[in-house]
XYZ file of C-alpha atoms in Angstrom:
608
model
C 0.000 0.000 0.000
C 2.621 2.672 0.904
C 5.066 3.739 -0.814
C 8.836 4.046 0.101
C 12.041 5.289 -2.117
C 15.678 5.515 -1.090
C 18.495 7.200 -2.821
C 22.090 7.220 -3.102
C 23.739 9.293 -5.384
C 25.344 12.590 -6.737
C 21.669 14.673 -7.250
C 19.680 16.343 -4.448
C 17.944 13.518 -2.993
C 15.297 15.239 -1.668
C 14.165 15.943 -5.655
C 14.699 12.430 -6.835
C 12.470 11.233 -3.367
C 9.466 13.427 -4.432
C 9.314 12.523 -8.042
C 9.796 8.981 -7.135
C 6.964 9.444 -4.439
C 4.666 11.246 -6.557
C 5.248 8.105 -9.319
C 3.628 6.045 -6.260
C 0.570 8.147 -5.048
C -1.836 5.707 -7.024
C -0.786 3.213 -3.862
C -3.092 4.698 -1.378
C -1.737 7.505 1.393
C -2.232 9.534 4.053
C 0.784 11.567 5.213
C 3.963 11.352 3.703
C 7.712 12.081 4.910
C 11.695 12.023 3.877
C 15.148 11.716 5.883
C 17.958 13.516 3.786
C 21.674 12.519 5.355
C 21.986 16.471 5.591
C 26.187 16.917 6.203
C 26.349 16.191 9.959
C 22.846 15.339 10.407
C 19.281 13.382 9.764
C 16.993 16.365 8.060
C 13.637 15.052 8.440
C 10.886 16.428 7.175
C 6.600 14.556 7.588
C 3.437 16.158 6.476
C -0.251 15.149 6.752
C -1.858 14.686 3.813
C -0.906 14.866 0.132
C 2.473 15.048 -0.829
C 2.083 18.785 -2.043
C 2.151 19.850 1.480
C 5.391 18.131 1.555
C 6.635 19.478 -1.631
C 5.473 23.101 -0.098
C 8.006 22.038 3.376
C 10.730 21.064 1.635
C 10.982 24.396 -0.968
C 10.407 26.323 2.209
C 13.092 24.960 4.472
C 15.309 23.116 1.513
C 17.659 20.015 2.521
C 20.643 19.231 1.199
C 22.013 15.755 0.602
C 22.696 12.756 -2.124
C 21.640 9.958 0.449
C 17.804 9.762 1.347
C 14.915 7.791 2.317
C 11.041 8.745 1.975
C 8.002 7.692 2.602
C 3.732 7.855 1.714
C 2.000 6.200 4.574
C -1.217 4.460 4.368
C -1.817 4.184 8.326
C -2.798 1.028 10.052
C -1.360 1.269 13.539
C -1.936 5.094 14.442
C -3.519 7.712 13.225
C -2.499 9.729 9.929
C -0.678 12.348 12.033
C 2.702 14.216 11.536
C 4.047 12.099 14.605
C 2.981 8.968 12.881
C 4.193 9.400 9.568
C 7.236 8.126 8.500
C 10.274 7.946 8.723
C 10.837 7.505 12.560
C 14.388 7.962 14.108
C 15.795 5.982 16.555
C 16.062 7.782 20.197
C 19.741 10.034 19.532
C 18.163 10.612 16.062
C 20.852 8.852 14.233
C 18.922 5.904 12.464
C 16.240 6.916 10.155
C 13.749 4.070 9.196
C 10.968 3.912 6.078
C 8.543 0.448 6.423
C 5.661 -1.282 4.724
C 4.025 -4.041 6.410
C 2.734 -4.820 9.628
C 5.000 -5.817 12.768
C 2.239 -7.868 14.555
C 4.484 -8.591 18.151
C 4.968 -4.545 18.121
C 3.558 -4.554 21.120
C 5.872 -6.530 23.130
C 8.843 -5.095 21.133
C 7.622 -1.482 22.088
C 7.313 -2.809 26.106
C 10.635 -4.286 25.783
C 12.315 -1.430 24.458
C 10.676 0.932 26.859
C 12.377 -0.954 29.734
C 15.151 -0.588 28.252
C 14.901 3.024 28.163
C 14.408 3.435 24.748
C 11.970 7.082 24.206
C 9.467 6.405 21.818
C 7.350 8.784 20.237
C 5.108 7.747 18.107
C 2.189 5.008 17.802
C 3.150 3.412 14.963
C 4.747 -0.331 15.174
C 7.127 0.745 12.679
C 9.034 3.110 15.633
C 9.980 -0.211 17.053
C 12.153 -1.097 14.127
C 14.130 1.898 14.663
C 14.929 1.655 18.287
C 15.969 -2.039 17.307
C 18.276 -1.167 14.773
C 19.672 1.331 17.608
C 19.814 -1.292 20.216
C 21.738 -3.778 18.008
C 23.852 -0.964 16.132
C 27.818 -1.938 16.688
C 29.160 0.013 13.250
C 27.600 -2.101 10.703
C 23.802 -0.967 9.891
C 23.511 -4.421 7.907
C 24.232 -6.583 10.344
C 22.209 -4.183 12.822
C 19.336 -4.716 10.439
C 19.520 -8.308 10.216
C 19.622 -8.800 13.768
C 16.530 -6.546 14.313
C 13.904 -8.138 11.415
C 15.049 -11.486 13.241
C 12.790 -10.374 15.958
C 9.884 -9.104 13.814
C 6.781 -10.640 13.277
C 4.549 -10.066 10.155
C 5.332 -8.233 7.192
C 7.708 -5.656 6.170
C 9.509 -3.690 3.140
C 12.362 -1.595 5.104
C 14.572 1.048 4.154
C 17.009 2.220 6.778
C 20.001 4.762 7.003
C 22.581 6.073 9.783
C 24.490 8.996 10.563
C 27.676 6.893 10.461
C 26.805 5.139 7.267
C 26.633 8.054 5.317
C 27.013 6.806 2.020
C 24.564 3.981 2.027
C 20.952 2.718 2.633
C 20.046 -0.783 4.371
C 17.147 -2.042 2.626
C 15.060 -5.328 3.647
C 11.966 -7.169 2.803
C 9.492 -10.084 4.477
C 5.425 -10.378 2.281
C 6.563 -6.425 1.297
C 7.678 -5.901 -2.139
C 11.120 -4.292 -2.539
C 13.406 -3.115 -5.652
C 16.504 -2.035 -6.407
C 16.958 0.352 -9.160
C 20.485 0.081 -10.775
C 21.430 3.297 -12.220
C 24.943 4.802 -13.170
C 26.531 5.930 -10.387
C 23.248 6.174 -8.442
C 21.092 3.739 -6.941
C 17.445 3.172 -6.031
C 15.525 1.576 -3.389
C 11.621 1.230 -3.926
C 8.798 -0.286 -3.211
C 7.269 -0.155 -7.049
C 8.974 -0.013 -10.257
C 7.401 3.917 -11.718
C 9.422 5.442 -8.737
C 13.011 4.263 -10.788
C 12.162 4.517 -14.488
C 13.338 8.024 -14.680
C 16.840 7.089 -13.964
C 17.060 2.761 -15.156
C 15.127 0.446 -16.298
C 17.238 -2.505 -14.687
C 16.010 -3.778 -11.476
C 17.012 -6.221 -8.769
C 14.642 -7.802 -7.115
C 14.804 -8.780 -3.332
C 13.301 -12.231 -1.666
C 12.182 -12.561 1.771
C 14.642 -12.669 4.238
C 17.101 -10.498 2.048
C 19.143 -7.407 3.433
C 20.986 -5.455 1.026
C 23.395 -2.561 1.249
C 23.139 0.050 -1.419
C 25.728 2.818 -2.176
C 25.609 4.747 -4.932
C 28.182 1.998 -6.793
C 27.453 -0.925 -5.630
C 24.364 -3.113 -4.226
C 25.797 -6.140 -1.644
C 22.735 -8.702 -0.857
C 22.871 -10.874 1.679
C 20.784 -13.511 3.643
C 18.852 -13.024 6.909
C 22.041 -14.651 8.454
C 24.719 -12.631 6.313
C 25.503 -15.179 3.679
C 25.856 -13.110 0.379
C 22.888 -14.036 -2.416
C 22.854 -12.741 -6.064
C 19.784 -11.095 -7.006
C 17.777 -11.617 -9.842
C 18.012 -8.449 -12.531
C 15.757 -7.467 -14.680
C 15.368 -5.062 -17.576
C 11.956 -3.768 -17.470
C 10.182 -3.416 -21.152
C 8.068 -0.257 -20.666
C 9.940 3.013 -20.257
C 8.356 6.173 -18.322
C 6.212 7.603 -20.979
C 4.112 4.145 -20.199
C 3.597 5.533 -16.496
C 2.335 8.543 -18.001
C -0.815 10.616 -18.574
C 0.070 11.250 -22.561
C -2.445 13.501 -22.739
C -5.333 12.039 -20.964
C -7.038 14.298 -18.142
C -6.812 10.957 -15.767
C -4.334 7.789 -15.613
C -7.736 5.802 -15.306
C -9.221 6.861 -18.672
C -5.873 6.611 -20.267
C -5.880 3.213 -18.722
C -9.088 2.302 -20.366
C -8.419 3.065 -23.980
C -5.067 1.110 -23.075
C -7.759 -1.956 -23.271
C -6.982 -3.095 -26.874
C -3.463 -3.080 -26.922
C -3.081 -4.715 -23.353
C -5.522 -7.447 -24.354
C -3.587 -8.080 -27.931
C -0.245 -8.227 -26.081
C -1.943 -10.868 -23.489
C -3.106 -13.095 -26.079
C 0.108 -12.340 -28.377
C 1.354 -16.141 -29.549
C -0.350 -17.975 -27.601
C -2.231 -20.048 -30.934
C 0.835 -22.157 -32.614
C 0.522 -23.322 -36.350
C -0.954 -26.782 -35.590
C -3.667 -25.373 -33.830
C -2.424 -25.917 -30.479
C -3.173 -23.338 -27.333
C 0.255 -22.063 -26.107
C 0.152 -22.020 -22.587
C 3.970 -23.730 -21.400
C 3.618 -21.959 -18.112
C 1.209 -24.765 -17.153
C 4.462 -26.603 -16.380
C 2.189 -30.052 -16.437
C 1.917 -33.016 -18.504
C -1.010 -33.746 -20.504
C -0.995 -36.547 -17.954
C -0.826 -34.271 -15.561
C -3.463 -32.125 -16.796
C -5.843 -35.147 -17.631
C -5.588 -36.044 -13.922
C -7.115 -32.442 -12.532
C -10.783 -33.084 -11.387
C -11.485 -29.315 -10.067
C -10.421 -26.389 -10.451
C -9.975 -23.309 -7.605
C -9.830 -19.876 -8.449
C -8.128 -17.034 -5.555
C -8.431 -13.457 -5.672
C -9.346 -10.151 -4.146
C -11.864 -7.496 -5.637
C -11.684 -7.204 -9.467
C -9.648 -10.221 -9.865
C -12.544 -11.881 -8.174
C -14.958 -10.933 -10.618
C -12.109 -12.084 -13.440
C -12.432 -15.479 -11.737
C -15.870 -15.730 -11.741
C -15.851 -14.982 -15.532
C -13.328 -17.709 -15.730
C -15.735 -20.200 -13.978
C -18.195 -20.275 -16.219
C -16.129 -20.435 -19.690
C -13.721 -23.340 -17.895
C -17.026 -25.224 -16.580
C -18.290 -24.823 -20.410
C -15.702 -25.699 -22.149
C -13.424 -28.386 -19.785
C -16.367 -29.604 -18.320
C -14.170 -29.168 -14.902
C -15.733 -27.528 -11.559
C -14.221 -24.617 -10.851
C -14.622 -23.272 -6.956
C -14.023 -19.197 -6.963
C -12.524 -17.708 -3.876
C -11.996 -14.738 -1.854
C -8.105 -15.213 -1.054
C -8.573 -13.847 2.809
C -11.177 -16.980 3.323
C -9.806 -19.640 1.561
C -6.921 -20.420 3.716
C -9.398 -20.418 6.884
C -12.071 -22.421 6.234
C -9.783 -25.903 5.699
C -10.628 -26.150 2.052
C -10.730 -29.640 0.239
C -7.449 -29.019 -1.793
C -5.123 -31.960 -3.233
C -2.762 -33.271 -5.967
C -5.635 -33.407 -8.474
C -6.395 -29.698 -7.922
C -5.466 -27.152 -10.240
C -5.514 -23.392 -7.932
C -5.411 -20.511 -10.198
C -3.963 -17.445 -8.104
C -5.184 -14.119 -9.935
C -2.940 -10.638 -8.812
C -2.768 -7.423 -10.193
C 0.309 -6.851 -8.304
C 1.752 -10.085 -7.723
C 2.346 -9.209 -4.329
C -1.310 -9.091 -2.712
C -1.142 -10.793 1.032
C -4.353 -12.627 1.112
C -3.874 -14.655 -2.663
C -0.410 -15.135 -1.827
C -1.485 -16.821 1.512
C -3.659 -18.810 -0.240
C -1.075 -19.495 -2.702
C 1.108 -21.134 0.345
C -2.065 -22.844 1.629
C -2.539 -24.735 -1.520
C 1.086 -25.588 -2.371
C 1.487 -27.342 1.451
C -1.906 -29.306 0.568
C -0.378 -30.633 -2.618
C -2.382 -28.709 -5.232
C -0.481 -27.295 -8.617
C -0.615 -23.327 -8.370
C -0.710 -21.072 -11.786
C -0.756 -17.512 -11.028
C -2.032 -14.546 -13.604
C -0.290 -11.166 -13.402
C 0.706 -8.335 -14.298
C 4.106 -8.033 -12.635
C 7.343 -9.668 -13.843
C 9.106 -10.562 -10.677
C 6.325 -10.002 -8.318
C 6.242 -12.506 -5.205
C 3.641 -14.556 -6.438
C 5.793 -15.658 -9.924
C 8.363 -17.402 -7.208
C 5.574 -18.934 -5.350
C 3.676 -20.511 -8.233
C 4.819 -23.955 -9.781
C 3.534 -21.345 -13.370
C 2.779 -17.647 -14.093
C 0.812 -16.416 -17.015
C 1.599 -12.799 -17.643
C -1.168 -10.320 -18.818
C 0.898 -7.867 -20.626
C -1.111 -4.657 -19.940
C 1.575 -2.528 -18.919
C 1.907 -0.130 -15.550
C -2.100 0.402 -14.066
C -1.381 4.077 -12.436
C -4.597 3.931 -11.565
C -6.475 2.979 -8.009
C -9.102 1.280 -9.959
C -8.612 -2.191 -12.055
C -9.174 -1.727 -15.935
C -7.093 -2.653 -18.357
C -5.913 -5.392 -15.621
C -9.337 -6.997 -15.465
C -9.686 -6.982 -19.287
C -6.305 -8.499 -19.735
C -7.027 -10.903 -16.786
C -10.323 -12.042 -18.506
C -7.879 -12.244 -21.596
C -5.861 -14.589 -19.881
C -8.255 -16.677 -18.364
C -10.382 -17.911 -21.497
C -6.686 -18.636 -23.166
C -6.325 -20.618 -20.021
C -10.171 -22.303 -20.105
C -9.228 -22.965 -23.800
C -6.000 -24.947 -22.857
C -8.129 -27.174 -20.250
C -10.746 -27.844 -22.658
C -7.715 -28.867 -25.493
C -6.251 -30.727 -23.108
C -8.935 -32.588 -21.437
C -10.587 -33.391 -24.902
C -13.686 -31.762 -24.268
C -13.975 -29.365 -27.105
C -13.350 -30.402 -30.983
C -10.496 -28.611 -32.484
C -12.587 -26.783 -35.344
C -14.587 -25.140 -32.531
C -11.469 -24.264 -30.146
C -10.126 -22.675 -33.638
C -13.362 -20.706 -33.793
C -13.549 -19.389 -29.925
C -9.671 -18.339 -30.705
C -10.621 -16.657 -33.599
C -12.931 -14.627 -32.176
C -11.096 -13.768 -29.434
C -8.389 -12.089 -30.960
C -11.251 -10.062 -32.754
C -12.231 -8.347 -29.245
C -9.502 -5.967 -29.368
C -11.385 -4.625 -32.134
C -14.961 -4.835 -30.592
C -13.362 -2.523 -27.404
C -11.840 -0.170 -30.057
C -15.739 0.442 -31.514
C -16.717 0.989 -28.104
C -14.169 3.608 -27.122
C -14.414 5.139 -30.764
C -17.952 6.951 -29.437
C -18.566 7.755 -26.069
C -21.100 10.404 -26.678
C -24.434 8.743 -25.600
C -22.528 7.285 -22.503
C -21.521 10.805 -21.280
C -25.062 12.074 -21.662
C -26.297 9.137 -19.779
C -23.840 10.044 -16.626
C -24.875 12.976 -16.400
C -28.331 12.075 -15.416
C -27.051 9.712 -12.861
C -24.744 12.435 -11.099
C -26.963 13.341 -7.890
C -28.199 9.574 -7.213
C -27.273 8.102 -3.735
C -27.541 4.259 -4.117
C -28.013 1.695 -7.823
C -28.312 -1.752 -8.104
C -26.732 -3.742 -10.786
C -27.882 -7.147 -12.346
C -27.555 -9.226 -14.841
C -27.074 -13.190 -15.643
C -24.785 -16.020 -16.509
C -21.367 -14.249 -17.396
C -23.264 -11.065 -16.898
C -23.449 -11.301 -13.037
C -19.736 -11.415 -13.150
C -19.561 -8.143 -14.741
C -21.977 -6.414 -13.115
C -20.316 -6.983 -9.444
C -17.508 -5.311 -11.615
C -19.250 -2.400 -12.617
C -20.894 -1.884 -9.175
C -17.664 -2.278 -7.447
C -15.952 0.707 -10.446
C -19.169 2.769 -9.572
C -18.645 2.745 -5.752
C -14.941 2.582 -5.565
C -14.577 6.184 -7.551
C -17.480 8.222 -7.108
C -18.320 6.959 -3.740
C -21.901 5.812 -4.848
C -23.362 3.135 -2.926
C -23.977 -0.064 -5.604
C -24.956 -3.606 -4.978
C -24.902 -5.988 -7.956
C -27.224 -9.283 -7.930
C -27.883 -12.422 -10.060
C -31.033 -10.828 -12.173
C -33.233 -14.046 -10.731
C -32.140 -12.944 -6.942
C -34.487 -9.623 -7.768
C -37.590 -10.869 -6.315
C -35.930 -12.808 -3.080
C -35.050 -9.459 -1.188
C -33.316 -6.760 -2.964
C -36.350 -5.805 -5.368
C -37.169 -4.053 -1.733
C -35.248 -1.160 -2.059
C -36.160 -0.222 -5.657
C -37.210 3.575 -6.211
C -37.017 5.818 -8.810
C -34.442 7.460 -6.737
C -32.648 4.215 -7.367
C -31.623 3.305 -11.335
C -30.369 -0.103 -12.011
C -28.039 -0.984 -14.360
C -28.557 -3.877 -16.498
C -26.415 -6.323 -18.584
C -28.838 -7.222 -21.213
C -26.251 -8.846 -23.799
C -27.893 -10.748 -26.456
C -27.460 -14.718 -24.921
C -29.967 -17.814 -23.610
C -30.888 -15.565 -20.999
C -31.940 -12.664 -22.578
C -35.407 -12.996 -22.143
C -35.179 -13.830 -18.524
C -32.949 -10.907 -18.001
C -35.855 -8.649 -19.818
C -38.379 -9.657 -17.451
C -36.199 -9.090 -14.530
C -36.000 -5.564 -16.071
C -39.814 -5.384 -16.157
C -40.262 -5.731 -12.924
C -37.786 -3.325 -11.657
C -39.613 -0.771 -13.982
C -43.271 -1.922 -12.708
C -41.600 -0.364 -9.424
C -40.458 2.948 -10.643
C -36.490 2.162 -11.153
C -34.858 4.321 -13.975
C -32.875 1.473 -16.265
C -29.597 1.756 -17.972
C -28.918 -0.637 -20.214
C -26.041 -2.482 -21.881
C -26.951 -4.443 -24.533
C -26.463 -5.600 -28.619
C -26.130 -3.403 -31.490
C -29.001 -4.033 -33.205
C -31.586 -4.487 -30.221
C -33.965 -2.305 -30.573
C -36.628 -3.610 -28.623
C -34.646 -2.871 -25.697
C -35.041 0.456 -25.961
C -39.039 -0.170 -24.583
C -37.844 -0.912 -21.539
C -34.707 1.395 -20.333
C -34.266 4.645 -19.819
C -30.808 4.211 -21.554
C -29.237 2.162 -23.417
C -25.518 1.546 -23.643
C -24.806 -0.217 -26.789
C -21.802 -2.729 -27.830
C -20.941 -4.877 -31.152
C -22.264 -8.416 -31.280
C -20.357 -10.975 -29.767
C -21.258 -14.318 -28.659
C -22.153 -14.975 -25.070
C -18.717 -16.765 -24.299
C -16.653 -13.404 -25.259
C -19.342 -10.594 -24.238
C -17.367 -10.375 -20.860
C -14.493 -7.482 -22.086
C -16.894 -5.614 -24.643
C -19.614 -5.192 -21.573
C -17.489 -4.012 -19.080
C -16.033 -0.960 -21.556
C -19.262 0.981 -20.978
C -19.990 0.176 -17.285
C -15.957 1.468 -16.921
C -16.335 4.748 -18.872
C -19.823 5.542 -16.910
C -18.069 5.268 -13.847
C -15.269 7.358 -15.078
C -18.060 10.364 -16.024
C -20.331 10.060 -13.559
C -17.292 10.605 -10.567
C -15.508 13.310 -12.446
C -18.822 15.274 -12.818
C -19.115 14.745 -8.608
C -15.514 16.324 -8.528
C -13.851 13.192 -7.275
C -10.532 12.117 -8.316
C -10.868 8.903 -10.171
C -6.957 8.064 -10.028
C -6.367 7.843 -5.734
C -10.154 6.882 -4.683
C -10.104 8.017 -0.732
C -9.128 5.324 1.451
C -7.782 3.066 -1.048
C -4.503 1.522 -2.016
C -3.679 0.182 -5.501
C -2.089 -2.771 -3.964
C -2.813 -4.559 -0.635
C 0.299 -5.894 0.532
C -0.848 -6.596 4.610
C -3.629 -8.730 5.221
């Protein structure tokens, strides 16, 4: 969730902290700090709120230094005050310390340390870090460092300099991601790739348990017990224009006319000559395949509603069931998981806390683990036996788009493979699901090509206080989706519901104060989902629709309709979550909110 950055190098590292900060504002904060080795001593500098006001601190009152650590802080223990934001110093104010995570035995750390006479000022758990590192300090931070994450508990990405170390930064990592940016004479500590792509585009990337020692030369890694490890490096393939606006008022609708070019790179080569679905990051036999008899599916928010997509094509076409999960349940209600079970781990980030705890559940139960996302590198690649990469390029933005498409992307390759595999489709109609596939692309482009009717629609939804989403079959899937986008930007309340579930208790809170939205997608439900629409309108509800080109009779009974190029039902997922995303997108900005950092949300969630 927060973001840290370290420096080491000839610039002013208070400049190269707030651009690299303000590259990681889309993770969620609420006060926000730096700690500049200033000559003889540790300038630090914390603000509440955004990091303008710390911008506004630092021209006032400059500090001057090439070695630096800062900080946006998302709070979980303690409130978002100046006294709680990071960094926190140690109690002679020598040790400066940056942290993501959550040190669950703070509590006895903080009594321990008290007795001990330590001072401490703050209520964070991250203080206790600091007055650790002091405690164990002999003239090597690294071993210092070590020593102290030896007695943490939980979860923490840690960046950590000293008076007497004034050319370096200690940097550490346990469930927190951490990079190293490798630059010319510089160096870069972060927690997310944007923050280094002004100055390299070759990364290291750290492992739990790793400590490292950067200088602006040379990065030294070693193991929790000081046994040197080599880093893997990596050249990352988009450069900084990809982290940028480009000329879009918002990351998010940048993001979402991304859609066609993220889903063609996710599907890129992944049909070979004979006919055969590409998918070698299955890492299993066709033996091995043949002997899955289920299927699970882990994942938070948006990836959730990719998986549920996913269950129906893989139950259609693999004739497999497929259990979806909520990753912070699955690994606490004792789930029936074994060798013949196929868990497919779905992450934005790669580095959410729940999915990758339910990754680790599933691998010590026996199960084969395939993970889908967007990160190379991320913690859940080196926890899955396979990764399949949806190659949508950096998401600035708080809210899932061009992820989810590229997720759904990846899943019906995926469903395909099963159903290849497991000899449940012919090949002639596997040919003719790909092929229309890789047509989507071009169904989004339509979409995004005129928004006009969509805008008008939004802003006669503006002013409304609560909606209600339905739809049926895949369309359930992506109405949760579009009543979680609604919610999640322009802080209207929205429920979504299986169209049938109507008349069994939520058809009670229909008023013409309340519009529902409706996926009405030509498919073997359509009719079903038309009645459903009836009766909402026999109660006074105002109907959007999003339905067929060509469906005209629609238009008798919504208010609006929302129109997209005919698919079948198997692929209408992507092309019917386009319009639900851009109405979103309108309706918040005309309520003034800011679509790219949603209040009180983090892009990634890296503590459970």
């Amino acid at each position: 969730m927060c973001g840290i950055v370290g420096y080491v190098g000839p610039r002013q590292a208070t400049d190269v902290l707030l651009r690299g900060l303000a590259r990681l504002e889309y993770r969620g904060y609420d006060s926000a700090g730096v700690a500049i080795l200033s000559g003889q001593e540790l300038d630090v500098a914390r603000r509440v709120g955004k990091l303008v006001n710390l911008s506004e601190a630092v021209r006032a009152r400059p500090i001057v230094g090439g070695v630096g650590i800062g900080h946006t802080r998302w709070a979980t223990h303690g409130r978002p005050t100046e006294a709680n934001a990071h960094p926190h110093t140690d109690c002679l104010e020598r040790i400066a310390v940056v942290h993501n995570g959550i040190i669950e035995n703070y509590v006895a750390l903080r009594e321990e340390l008290a007795q001990s006479g330590h001072v401490l000022r703050s209520e964070t758990d991250t203080e206790t870090v600091a007055h650790l590192v002091e405690s164990y300090y002999e003239g090597n931070l690294a071993t210092a460092v070590r020593k102290a994450t030896k007695r943490l508990d939980g979860s923490y990405g840690l960046a950590v300099v000293h008076l007497d170390n004034p050319d370096s930064i200690v940097a550490a990592r346990r469930d927190s991601p951490l990079i190293i940016g490798v630059g010319s004479g510089e160096n870069i500590v972060a927690s997310d790739i944007p923050a280094v792509l002004e100055y390299t585009r070759d990364v290291l990337s750290l492992e739990d348990g790793w400590v490292a020692t950067v200088t602006a030369d040379s990065v030294t890694v070693t193991d929790i017990d000081g046994k040197e490890v080599v880093p893997e490096r990596m050249y990352v393939e988009w450069d900084l224009a990809a982290a940028e606006k480009c000329g879009y008022e918002d990351f998010m609708l940048k993001e979402i006319h991304e859609q066609p070019t993220a889903i063609r790179e996710t599907l890129r080569g992944r049909m070979g000559d004979d006919g055969t679905i590409q998918l070698s990051e299955l890492e299993m036999t066709p033996a091995e395949v043949a002997a899955i008899d289920r299927v699970f599916i882990l994942a938070c928010g948006t990836s959730y509603h990719a998986g549920v997509v996913a269950k129906t094509l893989i139950e259609q076409w693999a004739r497999m069931p497929v259990e979806v999960d909520v990753s912070s349940e699955f690994r606490y209600r004792n789930p029936i998981v074994d060798d013949s079970t196929l868990v497919v781990a779905i992450t934005q980030s790669g580095e959410t806390a729940d999915t990758l705890a339910g990754v680790r559940e599933a691998r010590d139960r026996g199960a084969k683990v395939i993970s889908i996302t967007n990160v190379v590198g991320s913690r859940v690649t080196r926890e899955s036996d396979g990764v399949i990469y949806t190659h949508a390029g950096p998401e600035i933005g708080v809210a899932a788009t061009k992820t989810f498409t590229a997720q759904i992307a990846a899943l019906t390759v995926l469903a395909l493979k099963l159903a290849q595999a497991k000899g449940a489709l012919e090949q002639n109609r596997i040919e003719r699901l790909w092929e229309e596939l890789t047509h989507v692309p071009d169904v989004v482009e339509a979409i995004l090509a005129d928004t006009s009717e969509l805008e008008e629609c939004a802003a006669e939804y503006t002013n409304v206080h609560s909606s209600l989403f339905i739809g049926r079959g895949i369309g359930v899937a992506i109405a949760m989706e579009g009543a979680l986008k609604l919610k999640e930007i322009s802080y209207i309340h929205a429920e979504a519901y299986a169209a049938g579930e109507m008349k069994h208790g939520p058809i009670a809170l229909i008023t013409e104060e309340v519009p529902v939205v409706v996926v009405a997608n030509q498919g073997h439900t359509y009719e079903k989902v038309v009645s459903n629409v009836q009766e909402v309108r026999a109660r006074g509800a105002r109907v959007i629709a999003v339905a067929t080109h060509g469906d005209e009779d629609i238009r008798h009974h919504a208010e609006h309709v929302l129109y997209v190029p005919a698919t079948s039902e198997s692929m209408s997922a992507i092309p019917t979550t386009v319009p639900l995303q851009l109405l979103s997108y309108h309706i918040a900005k005309l309520r003034g909110c800011n679509v790219d950092q949603p209040r009180n949300l983090a892009k990634s969630v890296t503590v459970e």
